[in-house]
PDB file of C-alpha atoms and ligand atoms in Angstrom:
ATOM      1  CA  MET A   1       0.000   0.000   0.000  1.00 40.00           C
ATOM      2  CA  SER A   2       1.330   3.344  -0.962  1.00 49.00           C
ATOM      3  CA  ALA A   3       1.555   5.630   2.044  1.00 53.00           C
ATOM      4  CA  VAL A   4      -0.870   8.135   0.550  1.00 63.00           C
ATOM      5  CA  TYR A   5      -3.688   5.630   0.341  1.00 67.00           C
ATOM      6  CA  LEU A   6      -3.877   5.173   4.081  1.00 66.00           C
ATOM      7  CA  PRO A   7      -4.721   8.769   4.979  1.00 69.00           C
ATOM      8  CA  ALA A   8      -6.794   9.050   1.790  1.00 78.00           C
ATOM      9  CA  PHE A   9      -8.781   5.999   2.784  1.00 78.00           C
ATOM     10  CA  PHE A  10      -9.200   7.318   6.272  1.00 78.00           C
ATOM     11  CA  VAL A  11     -10.483  10.693   5.089  1.00 81.00           C
ATOM     12  CA  SER A  12     -12.968   8.956   2.802  1.00 86.00           C
ATOM     13  CA  LEU A  13     -14.100   6.821   5.731  1.00 85.00           C
ATOM     14  CA  ILE A  14     -14.725   9.937   7.803  1.00 85.00           C
ATOM     15  CA  ASP A  15     -16.828  11.328   4.930  1.00 84.00           C
ATOM     16  CA  LEU A  16     -18.789   8.114   4.853  1.00 87.00           C
ATOM     17  CA  LEU A  17     -19.463   8.057   8.592  1.00 86.00           C
ATOM     18  CA  GLU A  18     -20.393  11.737   8.632  1.00 81.00           C
ATOM     19  CA  ASP A  19     -22.821  11.286   5.764  1.00 79.00           C
ATOM     20  CA  TYR A  20     -24.409   8.373   7.496  1.00 80.00           C
ATOM     21  CA  TYR A  21     -24.777  10.039  10.862  1.00 74.00           C
ATOM     22  CA  LYS A  22     -25.686  13.500   9.626  1.00 65.00           C
ATOM     23  CA  PHE A  23     -28.004  12.984   6.753  1.00 58.00           C
ATOM     24  CA  ASP A  24     -28.989   9.344   6.912  1.00 53.00           C
ATOM     25  CA  ALA A  25     -27.982   9.736   3.304  1.00 48.00           C
ATOM     26  CA  ILE A  26     -27.018   6.144   2.797  1.00 53.00           C
ATOM     27  CA  PRO A  27     -30.091   4.071   2.112  1.00 55.00           C
ATOM     28  CA  ASP A  28     -30.396   1.122   4.420  1.00 59.00           C
ATOM     29  CA  THR A  29     -29.374  -1.626   2.066  1.00 65.00           C
ATOM     30  CA  GLY A  30     -27.268  -3.410   4.613  1.00 75.00           C
ATOM     31  CA  HIS A  31     -24.104  -1.585   3.552  1.00 82.00           C
ATOM     32  CA  ILE A  32     -23.731  -0.060   6.960  1.00 85.00           C
ATOM     33  CA  GLN A  33     -24.926  -1.667  10.166  1.00 85.00           C
ATOM     34  CA  VAL A  34     -24.750  -0.066  13.556  1.00 84.00           C
ATOM     35  CA  HIS A  35     -24.638  -2.505  16.431  1.00 85.00           C
ATOM     36  CA  LYS A  36     -24.226  -1.907  20.160  1.00 86.00           C
ATOM     37  CA  THR A  37     -20.440  -2.037  20.159  1.00 87.00           C
ATOM     38  CA  THR A  38     -19.462  -2.060  16.510  1.00 88.00           C
ATOM     39  CA  VAL A  39     -20.217  -0.459  13.178  1.00 88.00           C
ATOM     40  CA  LYS A  40     -19.976  -2.683  10.125  1.00 88.00           C
ATOM     41  CA  ILE A  41     -19.337  -1.181   6.715  1.00 86.00           C
ATOM     42  CA  SER A  42     -19.489  -3.185   3.501  1.00 82.00           C
ATOM     43  CA  TYR A  43     -16.492  -3.179   1.160  1.00 77.00           C
ATOM     44  CA  PRO A  44     -18.491  -1.868  -1.824  1.00 76.00           C
ATOM     45  CA  LEU A  45     -19.622   1.147   0.207  1.00 80.00           C
ATOM     46  CA  ALA A  46     -16.149   1.884   1.611  1.00 80.00           C
ATOM     47  CA  THR A  47     -14.644   1.379  -1.830  1.00 78.00           C
ATOM     48  CA  ALA A  48     -17.150   3.757  -3.419  1.00 78.00           C
ATOM     49  CA  TYR A  49     -16.220   6.517  -0.985  1.00 81.00           C
ATOM     50  CA  PHE A  50     -12.512   5.783  -1.338  1.00 80.00           C
ATOM     51  CA  LEU A  51     -12.671   5.883  -5.126  1.00 76.00           C
ATOM     52  CA  SER A  52     -14.714   9.028  -5.168  1.00 77.00           C
ATOM     53  CA  PHE A  53     -12.127  10.702  -2.918  1.00 79.00           C
ATOM     54  CA  LEU A  54      -9.254   9.667  -5.206  1.00 76.00           C
ATOM     55  CA  LEU A  55     -11.134  10.535  -8.377  1.00 73.00           C
ATOM     56  CA  ARG A  56     -12.006  14.003  -7.087  1.00 73.00           C
ATOM     57  CA  ILE A  57      -8.288  14.689  -6.680  1.00 73.00           C
ATOM     58  CA  ARG A  58      -7.574  13.369 -10.150  1.00 69.00           C
ATOM     59  CA  LYS A  59     -10.340  15.438 -11.657  1.00 68.00           C
ATOM     60  CA  GLN A  60      -9.186  18.672 -10.058  1.00 67.00           C
ATOM     61  CA  VAL A  61      -5.461  18.179 -10.453  1.00 69.00           C
ATOM     62  CA  PRO A  62      -5.131  15.810 -13.415  1.00 68.00           C
ATOM     63  CA  ALA A  63      -1.370  16.052 -13.644  1.00 68.00           C
ATOM     64  CA  VAL A  64      -0.763  14.900 -10.108  1.00 67.00           C
ATOM     65  CA  LYS A  65       1.017  11.642  -9.534  1.00 63.00           C
ATOM     66  CA  MET A  66      -0.772   9.481  -7.034  1.00 61.00           C
ATOM     67  CA  ALA A  67       1.878   6.802  -6.753  1.00 55.00           C
ATOM     68  CA  PRO A  68       5.336   6.206  -8.162  1.00 48.00           C
ATOM     69  CA  SER A  69       5.323   4.302 -11.415  1.00 44.00           C
ATOM     70  CA  LYS A  70       6.925   0.910 -11.630  1.00 42.00           C
ATOM     71  CA  GLY A  71      10.662   0.978 -11.273  1.00 41.00           C
ATOM     72  CA  ARG A  72      10.892   4.702 -10.479  1.00 39.00           C
ATOM     73  CA  SER A  73      12.564   5.850  -7.341  1.00 36.00           C
ATOM     74  CA  HIS A  74      10.446   7.498  -4.717  1.00 35.00           C
ATOM     75  CA  ASP A  75      10.935   9.471  -1.583  1.00 34.00           C
ATOM     76  CA  GLU A  76      11.722   7.046   1.216  1.00 34.00           C
ATOM     77  CA  ARG A  77      10.447   9.337   3.894  1.00 30.00           C
ATOM     78  CA  PHE A  78       6.889   9.004   2.702  1.00 32.00           C
ATOM     79  CA  MET A  79       7.005   5.330   2.077  1.00 34.00           C
ATOM     80  CA  GLY A  80       7.188   3.621   5.438  1.00 35.00           C
ATOM     81  CA  ASP A  81       6.736  -0.076   4.906  1.00 36.00           C
ATOM     82  CA  ALA A  82       6.869  -0.276   1.148  1.00 38.00           C
ATOM     83  CA  SER A  83       5.799  -3.386  -0.669  1.00 39.00           C
ATOM     84  CA  ILE A  84       5.293  -4.297  -4.293  1.00 34.00           C
ATOM     85  CA  ASP A  85       1.857  -2.671  -4.093  1.00 39.00           C
ATOM     86  CA  ASP A  86       3.590   0.656  -3.711  1.00 41.00           C
ATOM     87  CA  LEU A  87       4.582   0.418  -7.305  1.00 37.00           C
ATOM     88  CA  LEU A  88       1.093   0.259  -8.711  1.00 42.00           C
ATOM     89  CA  THR A  89      -0.100   3.278 -10.645  1.00 42.00           C
ATOM     90  CA  PRO A  90      -3.377   4.875  -9.557  1.00 39.00           C
ATOM     91  CA  GLU A  91      -5.060   3.472 -12.647  1.00 39.00           C
ATOM     92  CA  GLN A  92      -4.004  -0.020 -11.677  1.00 43.00           C
ATOM     93  CA  ILE A  93      -5.269   0.521  -8.171  1.00 42.00           C
ATOM     94  CA  PHE A  94      -8.597   1.910  -9.416  1.00 40.00           C
ATOM     95  CA  THR A  95      -8.960  -1.015 -11.772  1.00 42.00           C
ATOM     96  CA  SER A  96      -8.161  -3.513  -9.099  1.00 43.00           C
ATOM     97  CA  LEU A  97     -10.599  -1.822  -6.737  1.00 43.00           C
ATOM     98  CA  LEU A  98     -13.308  -1.853  -9.357  1.00 41.00           C
ATOM     99  CA  PHE A  99     -12.869  -5.497 -10.102  1.00 40.00           C
ATOM    100  CA  GLU A 100     -13.799  -7.404  -6.997  1.00 36.00           C
ATOM    101  CA  GLN A 101     -11.002  -9.929  -6.972  1.00 39.00           C
ATOM    102  CA  ARG A 102      -8.520  -7.524  -5.515  1.00 41.00           C
ATOM    103  CA  SER A 103     -10.715  -4.957  -3.859  1.00 41.00           C
ATOM    104  CA  SER A 104     -10.715  -6.539  -0.450  1.00 48.00           C
ATOM    105  CA  LYS A 105      -7.001  -7.237  -0.721  1.00 51.00           C
ATOM    106  CA  VAL A 106      -6.194  -3.575  -1.264  1.00 47.00           C
ATOM    107  CA  ILE A 107      -8.173  -2.559   1.785  1.00 49.00           C
ATOM    108  CA  GLN A 108      -7.149  -5.581   3.781  1.00 52.00           C
ATOM    109  CA  ASP A 109      -3.524  -4.613   3.328  1.00 54.00           C
ATOM    110  CA  MET A 110      -4.300  -1.821   5.728  1.00 48.00           C
ATOM    111  CA  ARG A 111      -4.748  -4.454   8.352  1.00 47.00           C
ATOM    112  CA  LYS A 112      -1.014  -4.985   8.386  1.00 50.00           C
ATOM    113  CA  THR A 113      -0.551  -1.379   9.338  1.00 47.00           C
ATOM    114  CA  GLN A 114      -2.057  -1.260  12.789  1.00 39.00           C
ATOM    115  CA  ASN A 115      -1.133   2.363  13.031  1.00 39.00           C
ATOM    116  CA  ILE A 116      -3.483   3.329  10.254  1.00 40.00           C
ATOM    117  CA  TYR A 117      -3.363   6.960  11.190  1.00 38.00           C
ATOM    118  CA  PRO A 118      -0.864   8.828  13.337  1.00 36.00           C
ATOM    119  CA  VAL A 119      -3.416  10.146  15.818  1.00 33.00           C
ATOM    120  CA  PHE A 120      -4.087   6.631  17.000  1.00 35.00           C
ATOM    121  CA  GLU A 121      -1.659   4.698  19.040  1.00 35.00           C
ATOM    122  CA  LYS A 122       0.015   1.719  17.498  1.00 35.00           C
ATOM    123  CA  ARG A 123      -1.821  -0.852  19.546  1.00 33.00           C
ATOM    124  CA  CYS A 124      -5.217   0.634  18.789  1.00 39.00           C
ATOM    125  CA  ALA A 125      -6.718  -1.088  15.810  1.00 51.00           C
ATOM    126  CA  VAL A 126      -9.253   1.444  14.621  1.00 63.00           C
ATOM    127  CA  LEU A 127     -10.754  -0.901  12.160  1.00 67.00           C
ATOM    128  CA  GLN A 128     -10.637  -4.524  11.258  1.00 69.00           C
ATOM    129  CA  CYS A 129     -10.986  -5.844   7.785  1.00 67.00           C
ATOM    130  CA  ASN A 130     -13.036  -9.009   8.000  1.00 69.00           C
ATOM    131  CA  SER A 131     -13.719 -11.223   5.053  1.00 69.00           C
ATOM    132  CA  ASP A 132     -17.023  -9.501   4.254  1.00 74.00           C
ATOM    133  CA  CYS A 133     -16.950  -6.109   5.945  1.00 79.00           C
ATOM    134  CA  ILE A 134     -14.940  -3.461   7.708  1.00 80.00           C
ATOM    135  CA  GLU A 135     -15.655  -3.487  11.399  1.00 82.00           C
ATOM    136  CA  MET A 136     -15.104  -0.493  13.617  1.00 83.00           C
ATOM    137  CA  ASP A 137     -15.414  -0.124  17.332  1.00 81.00           C
ATOM    138  CA  ILE A 138     -18.267   2.228  18.132  1.00 84.00           C
ATOM    139  CA  ALA A 139     -16.075   4.172  20.571  1.00 79.00           C
ATOM    140  CA  ALA A 140     -13.592   4.760  17.766  1.00 76.00           C
ATOM    141  CA  VAL A 141     -16.418   5.941  15.511  1.00 82.00           C
ATOM    142  CA  ASP A 142     -17.526   8.401  18.214  1.00 80.00           C
ATOM    143  CA  THR A 143     -13.982   9.700  18.619  1.00 75.00           C
ATOM    144  CA  ILE A 144     -13.626  10.088  14.876  1.00 76.00           C
ATOM    145  CA  LEU A 145     -16.918  11.934  14.505  1.00 79.00           C
ATOM    146  CA  THR A 146     -16.225  14.227  17.458  1.00 76.00           C
ATOM    147  CA  ASN A 147     -12.883  15.187  15.957  1.00 73.00           C
ATOM    148  CA  SER A 148     -13.786  14.743  12.333  1.00 74.00           C
ATOM    149  CA  ILE A 149     -12.738  18.214  11.204  1.00 71.00           C
ATOM    150  CA  LEU A 150      -9.337  17.854  12.802  1.00 69.00           C
ATOM    151  CA  TYR A 151      -8.794  14.305  11.565  1.00 72.00           C
ATOM    152  CA  SER A 152      -9.929  15.118   8.035  1.00 75.00           C
ATOM    153  CA  LYS A 153      -7.616  18.115   7.920  1.00 73.00           C
ATOM    154  CA  MET A 154      -4.701  16.049   9.197  1.00 69.00           C
ATOM    155  CA  GLY A 155      -5.389  13.323   6.674  1.00 72.00           C
ATOM    156  CA  GLU A 156      -5.646  15.842   3.867  1.00 75.00           C
ATOM    157  CA  LEU A 157      -2.448  17.510   4.982  1.00 72.00           C
ATOM    158  CA  ILE A 158      -0.620  14.188   4.825  1.00 70.00           C
ATOM    159  CA  CYS A 159      -2.046  13.567   1.329  1.00 74.00           C
ATOM    160  CA  PHE A 160      -0.999  17.069   0.291  1.00 74.00           C
ATOM    161  CA  GLN A 161       2.560  16.675   1.559  1.00 72.00           C
ATOM    162  CA  TYR A 162       2.900  13.296  -0.028  1.00 72.00           C
ATOM    163  CA  LEU A 163       1.456  14.244  -3.398  1.00 73.00           C
ATOM    164  CA  SER A 164       3.357  17.495  -3.743  1.00 73.00           C
ATOM    165  CA  LYS A 165       6.547  15.633  -2.894  1.00 72.00           C
ATOM    166  CA  LEU A 166       5.756  12.990  -5.453  1.00 69.00           C
ATOM    167  CA  SER A 167       4.790  15.454  -8.172  1.00 67.00           C
ATOM    168  CA  SER A 168       8.099  17.169  -8.700  1.00 64.00           C
ATOM    169  CA  ASN A 169       6.532  19.705 -11.068  1.00 65.00           C
ATOM    170  CA  SER A 170       6.327  22.687  -8.742  1.00 64.00           C
ATOM    171  CA  ASP A 171       3.462  24.282 -10.711  1.00 68.00           C
ATOM    172  CA  LEU A 172       1.221  21.690  -9.154  1.00 69.00           C
ATOM    173  CA  THR A 173       1.860  22.740  -5.582  1.00 72.00           C
ATOM    174  CA  PRO A 174      -0.537  25.734  -5.637  1.00 71.00           C
ATOM    175  CA  GLN A 175      -3.240  23.570  -7.223  1.00 70.00           C
ATOM    176  CA  LEU A 176      -2.761  20.921  -4.572  1.00 71.00           C
ATOM    177  CA  GLU A 177      -2.770  23.604  -1.929  1.00 69.00           C
ATOM    178  CA  ASP A 178      -6.114  24.886  -3.224  1.00 67.00           C
ATOM    179  CA  TYR A 179      -7.458  21.401  -3.240  1.00 66.00           C
ATOM    180  CA  PHE A 180      -6.363  20.211   0.155  1.00 66.00           C
ATOM    181  CA  LEU A 181      -5.697  23.235   2.271  1.00 63.00           C
ATOM    182  CA  ARG A 182      -8.167  25.833   1.066  1.00 60.00           C
ATOM    183  CA  GLY A 183     -10.808  23.337   0.112  1.00 57.00           C
ATOM    184  CA  ASP A 184     -11.834  25.351  -2.970  1.00 54.00           C
ATOM    185  CA  GLY A 185     -11.004  22.698  -5.457  1.00 54.00           C
ATOM    186  CA  ARG A 186     -12.616  19.676  -3.940  1.00 57.00           C
ATOM    187  CA  ASN A 187     -15.983  20.339  -5.406  1.00 59.00           C
ATOM    188  CA  PRO A 188     -15.953  23.697  -7.096  1.00 75.00           C
ATOM    189  CA  PHE A 189     -18.915  25.931  -7.862  1.00 86.00           C
ATOM    190  CA  SER A 190     -19.822  26.122 -11.523  1.00 86.00           C
ATOM    191  CA  GLN A 191     -18.390  28.998 -13.514  1.00 87.00           C
ATOM    192  CA  THR A 192     -21.909  30.206 -14.416  1.00 92.00           C
ATOM    193  CA  ALA A 193     -22.874  30.253 -10.749  1.00 94.00           C
ATOM    194  CA  LYS A 194     -19.728  32.131  -9.764  1.00 93.00           C
ATOM    195  CA  GLU A 195     -20.072  34.789 -12.455  1.00 94.00           C
ATOM    196  CA  PHE A 196     -23.746  35.221 -11.696  1.00 97.00           C
ATOM    197  CA  VAL A 197     -23.325  35.568  -7.937  1.00 97.00           C
ATOM    198  CA  ILE A 198     -20.459  38.020  -8.061  1.00 96.00           C
ATOM    199  CA  GLU A 199     -22.426  40.199 -10.451  1.00 97.00           C
ATOM    200  CA  TYR A 200     -25.582  39.858  -8.372  1.00 97.00           C
ATOM    201  CA  GLN A 201     -23.621  41.083  -5.348  1.00 98.00           C
ATOM    202  CA  GLU A 202     -22.409  44.018  -7.454  1.00 97.00           C
ATOM    203  CA  ASN A 203     -18.845  42.923  -6.835  1.00 97.00           C
ATOM    204  CA  ARG A 204     -19.133  43.472  -3.084  1.00 97.00           C
ATOM    205  CA  CYS A 205     -18.344  41.116  -0.207  1.00 97.00           C
ATOM    206  CA  PHE A 206     -21.543  39.417   0.960  1.00 98.00           C
ATOM    207  CA  TYR A 207     -20.522  39.794   4.590  1.00 97.00           C
ATOM    208  CA  CYS A 208     -18.808  43.147   5.043  1.00 97.00           C
ATOM    209  CA  GLY A 209     -19.985  44.905   1.897  1.00 97.00           C
ATOM    210  CA  GLN A 210     -16.646  46.263   0.746  1.00 96.00           C
ATOM    211  CA  VAL A 211     -15.816  46.326  -2.941  1.00 97.00           C
ATOM    212  CA  LEU A 212     -13.865  43.254  -4.053  1.00 96.00           C
ATOM    213  CA  ASP A 213     -10.514  43.882  -5.664  1.00 95.00           C
ATOM    214  CA  ASN A 214      -8.270  41.271  -7.240  1.00 91.00           C
ATOM    215  CA  LYS A 215      -5.179  43.394  -6.711  1.00 92.00           C
ATOM    216  CA  ASN A 216      -5.589  43.803  -2.971  1.00 92.00           C
ATOM    217  CA  THR A 217      -4.852  40.736  -0.825  1.00 88.00           C
ATOM    218  CA  ASP A 218      -7.501  41.499   1.806  1.00 92.00           C
ATOM    219  CA  LYS A 219     -10.152  42.340  -0.755  1.00 94.00           C
ATOM    220  CA  LYS A 220      -9.525  39.513  -3.207  1.00 91.00           C
ATOM    221  CA  PRO A 221     -12.823  37.872  -4.206  1.00 93.00           C
ATOM    222  CA  ARG A 222     -13.331  34.380  -2.777  1.00 91.00           C
ATOM    223  CA  ALA A 223     -16.129  31.973  -3.610  1.00 92.00           C
ATOM    224  CA  ASP A 224     -17.352  31.127  -0.137  1.00 93.00           C
ATOM    225  CA  HIS A 225     -19.328  28.115   1.071  1.00 93.00           C
ATOM    226  CA  PHE A 226     -21.831  29.897   3.345  1.00 96.00           C
ATOM    227  CA  ILE A 227     -22.445  26.692   5.275  1.00 94.00           C
ATOM    228  CA  PRO A 228     -18.817  25.609   5.552  1.00 90.00           C
ATOM    229  CA  TRP A 229     -17.537  22.925   3.212  1.00 83.00           C
ATOM    230  CA  VAL A 230     -16.474  20.701   6.121  1.00 76.00           C
ATOM    231  CA  PHE A 231     -20.128  20.244   6.893  1.00 81.00           C
ATOM    232  CA  ILE A 232     -21.942  20.511   3.599  1.00 82.00           C
ATOM    233  CA  LYS A 233     -19.485  18.784   1.238  1.00 75.00           C
ATOM    234  CA  SER A 234     -21.239  20.093  -1.861  1.00 78.00           C
ATOM    235  CA  SER A 235     -21.105  23.213  -3.973  1.00 85.00           C
ATOM    236  CA  ASN A 236     -24.631  24.212  -4.908  1.00 91.00           C
ATOM    237  CA  ILE A 237     -25.320  27.794  -5.877  1.00 95.00           C
ATOM    238  CA  GLU A 238     -27.741  28.331  -2.961  1.00 97.00           C
ATOM    239  CA  ASN A 239     -24.751  27.944  -0.652  1.00 96.00           C
ATOM    240  CA  LEU A 240     -22.463  30.224  -2.681  1.00 96.00           C
ATOM    241  CA  VAL A 241     -21.668  33.787  -1.736  1.00 97.00           C
ATOM    242  CA  TYR A 242     -18.725  35.938  -2.686  1.00 96.00           C
ATOM    243  CA  ALA A 243     -16.611  37.221   0.152  1.00 96.00           C
ATOM    244  CA  CYS A 244     -13.465  39.271   0.465  1.00 95.00           C
ATOM    245  CA  ASN A 245     -10.372  37.254   1.303  1.00 92.00           C
ATOM    246  CA  ASN A 246     -10.380  38.779   4.759  1.00 93.00           C
ATOM    247  CA  CYS A 247     -13.915  37.652   5.664  1.00 95.00           C
ATOM    248  CA  ASN A 248     -13.430  34.311   3.932  1.00 91.00           C
ATOM    249  CA  SER A 249     -10.337  33.355   5.889  1.00 88.00           C
ATOM    250  CA  ASN A 250     -11.604  34.881   9.107  1.00 91.00           C
ATOM    251  CA  LYS A 251     -14.873  32.938   8.835  1.00 92.00           C
ATOM    252  CA  SER A 252     -13.084  29.675   8.040  1.00 84.00           C
ATOM    253  CA  ASN A 253     -15.155  26.735   9.324  1.00 84.00           C
ATOM    254  CA  ARG A 254     -17.541  28.835  11.374  1.00 92.00           C
ATOM    255  CA  LEU A 255     -21.210  29.341  10.743  1.00 95.00           C
ATOM    256  CA  PRO A 256     -22.531  32.910  10.221  1.00 97.00           C
ATOM    257  CA  THR A 257     -25.178  34.345  12.560  1.00 97.00           C
ATOM    258  CA  THR A 258     -28.874  33.683  12.034  1.00 96.00           C
ATOM    259  CA  SER A 259     -29.417  37.253  10.861  1.00 96.00           C
ATOM    260  CA  ILE A 260     -26.791  36.842   8.103  1.00 97.00           C
ATOM    261  CA  PHE A 261     -28.404  33.515   7.261  1.00 98.00           C
ATOM    262  CA  ASN A 262     -31.776  35.261   6.934  1.00 97.00           C
ATOM    263  CA  ASN A 263     -30.282  37.702   4.428  1.00 97.00           C
ATOM    264  CA  LEU A 264     -29.139  34.835   2.290  1.00 98.00           C
ATOM    265  CA  LEU A 265     -32.414  33.025   2.756  1.00 97.00           C
ATOM    266  CA  GLN A 266     -34.192  36.044   1.262  1.00 97.00           C
ATOM    267  CA  ARG A 267     -31.998  35.744  -1.787  1.00 97.00           C
ATOM    268  CA  ASN A 268     -32.577  31.990  -1.962  1.00 97.00           C
ATOM    269  CA  VAL A 269     -36.329  31.642  -1.532  1.00 96.00           C
ATOM    270  CA  PRO A 270     -37.801  30.158  -4.704  1.00 94.00           C
ATOM    271  CA  LYS A 271     -39.269  32.728  -7.130  1.00 93.00           C
ATOM    272  CA  SER A 272     -37.029  35.471  -5.763  1.00 95.00           C
ATOM    273  CA  LYS A 273     -35.405  38.055  -8.040  1.00 96.00           C
ATOM    274  CA  PHE A 274     -32.212  36.010  -7.771  1.00 97.00           C
ATOM    275  CA  TRP A 275     -33.720  32.890  -9.348  1.00 97.00           C
ATOM    276  CA  ARG A 276     -35.722  34.816 -11.917  1.00 95.00           C
ATOM    277  CA  LYS A 277     -32.477  36.239 -13.259  1.00 95.00           C
ATOM    278  CA  TYR A 278     -30.424  33.061 -13.010  1.00 96.00           C
ATOM    279  CA  PRO A 279     -29.756  31.737 -16.536  1.00 94.00           C
ATOM    280  CA  GLU A 280     -29.834  27.997 -15.788  1.00 91.00           C
ATOM    281  CA  GLU A 281     -32.849  25.891 -14.970  1.00 89.00           C
ATOM    282  CA  ILE A 282     -32.652  24.260 -11.536  1.00 90.00           C
ATOM    283  CA  THR A 283     -34.797  21.243 -10.963  1.00 88.00           C
ATOM    284  CA  LYS A 284     -36.499  20.661  -7.630  1.00 90.00           C
ATOM    285  CA  LEU A 285     -35.388  24.044  -6.340  1.00 94.00           C
ATOM    286  CA  ASP A 286     -37.946  24.007  -3.503  1.00 94.00           C
ATOM    287  CA  GLU A 287     -36.575  20.726  -2.172  1.00 91.00           C
ATOM    288  CA  ARG A 288     -33.028  21.942  -2.460  1.00 92.00           C
ATOM    289  CA  ILE A 289     -33.719  25.114  -0.528  1.00 95.00           C
ATOM    290  CA  ASP A 290     -35.541  23.154   2.168  1.00 93.00           C
ATOM    291  CA  ARG A 291     -32.562  20.851   2.474  1.00 91.00           C
ATOM    292  CA  TRP A 292     -30.194  23.819   2.594  1.00 94.00           C
ATOM    293  CA  ILE A 293     -32.208  25.378   5.449  1.00 95.00           C
ATOM    294  CA  ARG A 294     -32.168  22.095   7.358  1.00 92.00           C
ATOM    295  CA  ASN A 295     -28.430  21.827   6.776  1.00 91.00           C
ATOM    296  CA  TYR A 296     -27.883  25.257   8.301  1.00 94.00           C
ATOM    297  CA  TYR A 297     -29.589  24.209  11.510  1.00 92.00           C
ATOM    298  CA  GLN A 298     -27.907  20.814  11.549  1.00 88.00           C
ATOM    299  CA  ALA A 299     -24.558  22.500  11.021  1.00 89.00           C
ATOM    300  CA  SER A 300     -25.238  24.800  13.972  1.00 90.00           C
ATOM    301  CA  GLU A 301     -25.149  21.733  16.204  1.00 85.00           C
ATOM    302  CA  GLN A 302     -21.729  20.723  14.909  1.00 81.00           C
ATOM    303  CA  LEU A 303     -19.783  23.855  14.131  1.00 85.00           C
ATOM    304  CA  SER A 304     -18.826  26.992  15.926  1.00 89.00           C
ATOM    305  CA  THR A 305     -21.696  29.455  15.327  1.00 93.00           C
ATOM    306  CA  GLY A 306     -22.367  33.172  15.452  1.00 95.00           C
ATOM    307  CA  TRP A 307     -19.631  34.330  13.112  1.00 96.00           C
ATOM    308  CA  LYS A 308     -19.962  37.857  11.759  1.00 96.00           C
ATOM    309  CA  PRO A 309     -17.535  40.218  10.001  1.00 95.00           C
ATOM    310  CA  ASP A 310     -15.311  42.527  12.074  1.00 90.00           C
ATOM    311  CA  PHE A 311     -16.727  45.610  10.418  1.00 89.00           C
ATOM    312  CA  ILE A 312     -19.304  46.536   7.821  1.00 89.00           C
ATOM    313  CA  ALA A 313     -18.157  48.782   5.017  1.00 83.00           C
TER     314      ALA A 313
HETATM  315 ZN1   ZN B 401     -15.689  40.973   3.625  1.00 61.06          ZN
END
């Protein structure tokens, strides 16, 4: 197993658990079973999340190398206990994951590495790969969910360090940085949505109202996930506002106050001026807005709330 796949797998597992616990988004088809002391996750479900995590990176930063190619040298520091599997290309790993015969082997290899993630002690097996499912201790699941933002960030940081080391082309580093550290690239807003929103806001920051300016670091326009990405994990236009760099970085993973939320809700209610002007057709808008409102309140139970800008221009 290449070193990058461990943290990548772990981050995808956190996504999976969060989705399950937050949204009940995974239909009960037996892919995830919660028992008194353990949580059992099927390989197809874990694999789907793992693949989607890897493919999102590939889609955003196509030139990135995910693993050393056969016979090439690689940086020893990032390759703890290397085996022949380290020399698979991402395509080979995807293919082997897609075709059942090796899928459990790839994940089961993680079994050998008890220390699947540095935050856990060596003797603590966070998960066990059984013949038919991944089994996790419910206490470990609780710990992971309580600290999910921290663990995800750490996992992403490890992926970032590894991948930028592996991809010697230094032009890629800023792209990887955007992807992993700023979170912009993981699931970007559509270009149409971005252009429309910035114009709708008359090129002003949604939060503090100052005029956005590409040439000024503090005032640089940033596409902002109103409900932070760490919670919402999607980039729909109803959750997009433009903010100045200052507000965007200051807000970070916090949730804006209810009164700021109400401002955005006014923009977002179906049949508003905003939607009448928007050039693309959006299906099931009512449902989407309802879900977005629910997400805001769900997020307020998980994230730090009450964020507002330092000053209003
Ligand atoms: Zn601002």
